[in-house]
Amino acid sequence: MAAAEFDRNGYDGTSLSRLSRSAGISIGALTFHFSAKGELASAVEDSGREATRRVVEDVTGRGGPALDTVSALVLELGCLIEEDAVVRAAARLTQERVGAGPAWCSCWFPEVRELLEQAAEQGQLSPDVDPRPAALLTAHLVGGVVVRARRGRVGGTGAIVAEVRELWRLIRRGIAAPEPKPEMPK
């Protein structure tokens, strides 16, 4: 319940009284577990970062070509963001809240940057593509997904992931090395 409130209203727009009402508990019961709103926000941030790290570890643990791993990670993050208010709240809180823990993007962005650097070294990226701006483009895409998901499901469940899939397909086409042309028989 707290995550949904933070996701919807942000840190400043969420009060302990609103949290207790939405959870159906008294303020006393809420403050017994969390003495301040900041403490509860930190717990939501931690939970969102943990869920994100699990997805990153799962996807990167599968192995495979670096660019394919980035593609899988972007799609899995899109799905996680669409489905999990805790993750969206963590992304929002670590941007808005003074004294927040590490930024939510720190759970996944370093891996994306590293994978794109590996993809460049392995010839998977077009020679004129610098992996650093490609990683930043990925960060902007994922950040946009967070905002889009918060605004509500346009087109029903899975619509946001479908959008991410299509946008990533366009991005990948622009950054991937050209496919080698088959040799003509002699």
Short mmCIF file of C-alpha atoms in Angstrom, two decimals:
data_model
loop_
_atom_site.label_atom_id
_atom_site.label_comp_id
_atom_site.label_asym_id
_atom_site.label_seq_id
_atom_site.Cartn_x
_atom_site.Cartn_y
_atom_site.Cartn_z
CA MET A 1 0.00 0.00 0.00
CA ALA A 2 2.77 2.43 0.88
CA ALA A 3 4.53 1.79 -2.42
CA ALA A 4 1.36 2.52 -4.38
CA GLU A 5 0.89 5.80 -2.51
CA PHE A 6 4.51 6.87 -3.04
CA ASP A 7 4.30 5.81 -6.70
CA ARG A 8 1.10 7.79 -7.28
CA ASN A 9 1.76 10.88 -5.12
CA GLY A 10 5.51 11.07 -4.62
CA TYR A 11 7.26 11.61 -1.31
CA ASP A 12 5.93 15.11 -0.60
CA GLY A 13 2.39 14.20 -1.67
CA THR A 14 2.18 11.23 0.66
CA SER A 15 1.45 11.63 4.37
CA LEU A 16 1.44 9.13 7.22
CA SER A 17 -2.30 9.73 7.65
CA ARG A 18 -2.92 8.94 3.97
CA LEU A 19 -0.73 5.82 4.28
CA SER A 20 -2.58 4.61 7.36
CA ARG A 21 -5.97 5.19 5.70
CA SER A 22 -5.00 3.34 2.52
CA ALA A 23 -3.61 0.44 4.56
CA GLY A 24 -6.66 0.38 6.82
CA ILE A 25 -4.60 0.71 10.00
CA SER A 26 -4.21 3.37 12.65
CA ILE A 27 -1.38 5.89 12.57
CA GLY A 28 -0.20 4.36 15.84
CA ALA A 29 0.10 0.93 14.24
CA LEU A 30 1.96 2.43 11.30
CA THR A 31 4.38 4.44 13.43
CA PHE A 32 4.98 1.41 15.65
CA HIS A 33 6.77 -0.16 12.66
CA PHE A 34 8.04 3.01 10.97
CA SER A 35 8.68 5.98 13.23
CA ALA A 36 8.76 8.44 10.32
CA LYS A 37 7.68 8.70 6.71
CA GLY A 38 11.34 8.76 5.64
CA GLU A 39 11.93 5.41 7.29
CA LEU A 40 9.01 3.87 5.42
CA ALA A 41 10.18 5.46 2.16
CA SER A 42 13.66 3.97 2.71
CA ALA A 43 12.11 0.52 3.17
CA VAL A 44 10.17 0.92 -0.11
CA GLU A 45 13.35 2.09 -1.89
CA ASP A 46 15.30 -0.89 -0.58
CA SER A 47 12.59 -3.30 -1.64
CA GLY A 48 12.38 -1.81 -5.15
CA ARG A 49 16.15 -1.90 -5.60
CA GLU A 50 16.22 -5.52 -4.40
CA ALA A 51 13.51 -6.58 -6.88
CA THR A 52 15.38 -4.83 -9.66
CA ARG A 53 18.71 -6.43 -8.71
CA ARG A 54 17.09 -9.88 -8.84
CA VAL A 55 15.93 -9.24 -12.41
CA VAL A 56 19.36 -7.92 -13.43
CA GLU A 57 21.12 -10.93 -11.90
CA ASP A 58 18.68 -13.33 -13.56
CA VAL A 59 19.08 -11.80 -17.02
CA THR A 60 22.84 -11.29 -16.88
CA GLY A 61 23.32 -14.77 -15.43
CA ARG A 62 21.87 -16.35 -18.58
CA GLY A 63 24.92 -15.42 -20.61
CA GLY A 64 24.90 -14.95 -24.36
CA PRO A 65 25.98 -12.12 -26.63
CA ALA A 66 26.21 -8.79 -24.80
CA LEU A 67 23.78 -6.92 -27.07
CA ASP A 68 21.21 -9.71 -26.73
CA THR A 69 21.60 -9.51 -22.94
CA VAL A 70 20.97 -5.75 -23.01
CA SER A 71 17.86 -6.38 -25.12
CA ALA A 72 16.56 -8.97 -22.67
CA LEU A 73 17.35 -6.73 -19.70
CA VAL A 74 15.52 -3.73 -21.19
CA LEU A 75 12.42 -5.85 -21.82
CA GLU A 76 12.51 -7.46 -18.36
CA LEU A 77 12.89 -4.03 -16.74
CA GLY A 78 9.92 -2.79 -18.77
CA CYS A 79 7.83 -5.71 -17.53
CA LEU A 80 8.95 -5.19 -13.92
CA ILE A 81 8.17 -1.49 -14.06
CA GLU A 82 4.75 -2.06 -15.58
CA GLU A 83 3.78 -4.66 -12.99
CA ASP A 84 5.44 -3.56 -9.75
CA ALA A 85 4.44 -0.39 -7.90
CA VAL A 86 7.30 -0.94 -5.44
CA VAL A 87 9.83 -0.62 -8.25
CA ARG A 88 8.13 2.48 -9.67
CA ALA A 89 7.98 4.00 -6.18
CA ALA A 90 11.68 3.27 -5.62
CA ALA A 91 12.54 4.94 -8.92
CA ARG A 92 10.49 7.99 -7.97
CA LEU A 93 11.57 8.23 -4.35
CA THR A 94 15.29 8.04 -5.10
CA GLN A 95 14.85 11.01 -7.45
CA GLU A 96 12.57 13.14 -5.27
CA ARG A 97 13.59 12.50 -1.70
CA VAL A 98 16.40 14.33 0.01
CA GLY A 99 18.49 11.77 1.87
CA ALA A 100 17.32 8.86 -0.29
CA GLY A 101 19.57 5.87 -0.68
CA PRO A 102 21.38 5.04 -3.91
CA ALA A 103 19.51 5.95 -7.06
CA TRP A 104 17.27 3.20 -8.38
CA CYS A 105 19.03 3.28 -11.75
CA SER A 106 22.27 2.31 -9.99
CA CYS A 107 20.76 -1.19 -9.73
CA TRP A 108 20.82 -1.74 -13.47
CA PHE A 109 22.53 1.08 -15.38
CA PRO A 110 26.15 0.03 -14.67
CA GLU A 111 25.42 -3.42 -16.11
CA VAL A 112 23.83 -1.95 -19.23
CA ARG A 113 26.82 0.36 -19.75
CA GLU A 114 29.27 -2.51 -19.25
CA LEU A 115 27.34 -4.81 -21.58
CA LEU A 116 27.23 -2.16 -24.30
CA GLU A 117 30.98 -1.64 -23.92
CA GLN A 118 31.45 -5.41 -24.30
CA ALA A 119 29.16 -5.38 -27.34
CA ALA A 120 31.32 -2.66 -28.92
CA GLU A 121 34.53 -4.60 -28.18
CA GLN A 122 32.99 -7.74 -29.70
CA GLY A 123 31.89 -5.94 -32.87
CA GLN A 124 28.17 -6.19 -32.07
CA LEU A 125 27.71 -2.41 -32.28
CA SER A 126 28.04 -0.36 -35.42
CA PRO A 127 31.58 1.04 -35.57
CA ASP A 128 30.29 4.62 -35.36
CA VAL A 129 28.28 3.96 -32.18
CA ASP A 130 29.84 5.00 -28.88
CA PRO A 131 28.51 2.67 -26.14
CA ARG A 132 28.30 5.48 -23.54
CA PRO A 133 25.60 7.53 -25.32
CA ALA A 134 23.88 4.26 -26.25
CA ALA A 135 23.74 3.43 -22.53
CA LEU A 136 22.33 6.89 -21.78
CA LEU A 137 19.68 6.38 -24.46
CA THR A 138 18.74 3.15 -22.70
CA ALA A 139 18.50 5.01 -19.38
CA HIS A 140 16.17 7.57 -20.94
CA LEU A 141 14.02 4.81 -22.40
CA VAL A 142 13.71 3.01 -19.04
CA GLY A 143 13.09 6.30 -17.21
CA GLY A 144 10.29 7.08 -19.67
CA VAL A 145 8.79 3.67 -19.01
CA VAL A 146 8.61 4.49 -15.29
CA VAL A 147 6.70 7.71 -15.99
CA ARG A 148 4.46 6.04 -18.59
CA ALA A 149 3.58 3.17 -16.26
CA ARG A 150 2.77 5.57 -13.43
CA ARG A 151 0.26 7.39 -15.61
CA GLY A 152 -1.72 4.22 -16.02
CA ARG A 153 -2.15 1.33 -18.35
CA VAL A 154 -2.85 2.64 -21.81
CA GLY A 155 -4.16 -0.28 -23.80
CA GLY A 156 -4.26 -2.76 -20.90
CA THR A 157 -1.76 -5.05 -19.28
CA GLY A 158 1.30 -5.62 -21.43
CA ALA A 159 0.81 -2.49 -23.54
CA ILE A 160 3.79 -0.71 -22.02
CA VAL A 161 6.03 -3.74 -22.51
CA ALA A 162 4.86 -3.92 -26.14
CA GLU A 163 5.85 -0.26 -26.55
CA VAL A 164 9.25 -0.93 -24.98
CA ARG A 165 9.77 -3.90 -27.29
CA GLU A 166 9.03 -1.78 -30.36
CA LEU A 167 11.14 1.18 -29.21
CA TRP A 168 14.06 -1.07 -28.31
CA ARG A 169 13.79 -2.77 -31.71
CA LEU A 170 14.24 0.65 -33.35
CA ILE A 171 17.12 1.57 -31.05
CA ARG A 172 18.83 -1.76 -31.58
CA ARG A 173 18.51 -1.44 -35.35
CA GLY A 174 20.29 1.91 -35.11
CA ILE A 175 23.16 0.79 -32.88
CA ALA A 176 23.82 -2.80 -33.97
CA ALA A 177 26.57 -3.69 -36.38
CA PRO A 178 25.29 -4.47 -39.86
CA GLU A 179 24.63 -8.14 -40.51
CA PRO A 180 27.39 -9.66 -42.63
CA LYS A 181 26.34 -10.17 -46.21
CA PRO A 182 26.31 -13.77 -47.33
CA GLU A 183 29.10 -14.63 -49.73
CA MET A 184 28.11 -15.27 -53.28
CA PRO A 185 29.01 -18.72 -54.61
CA LYS A 186 31.94 -18.74 -57.02
#
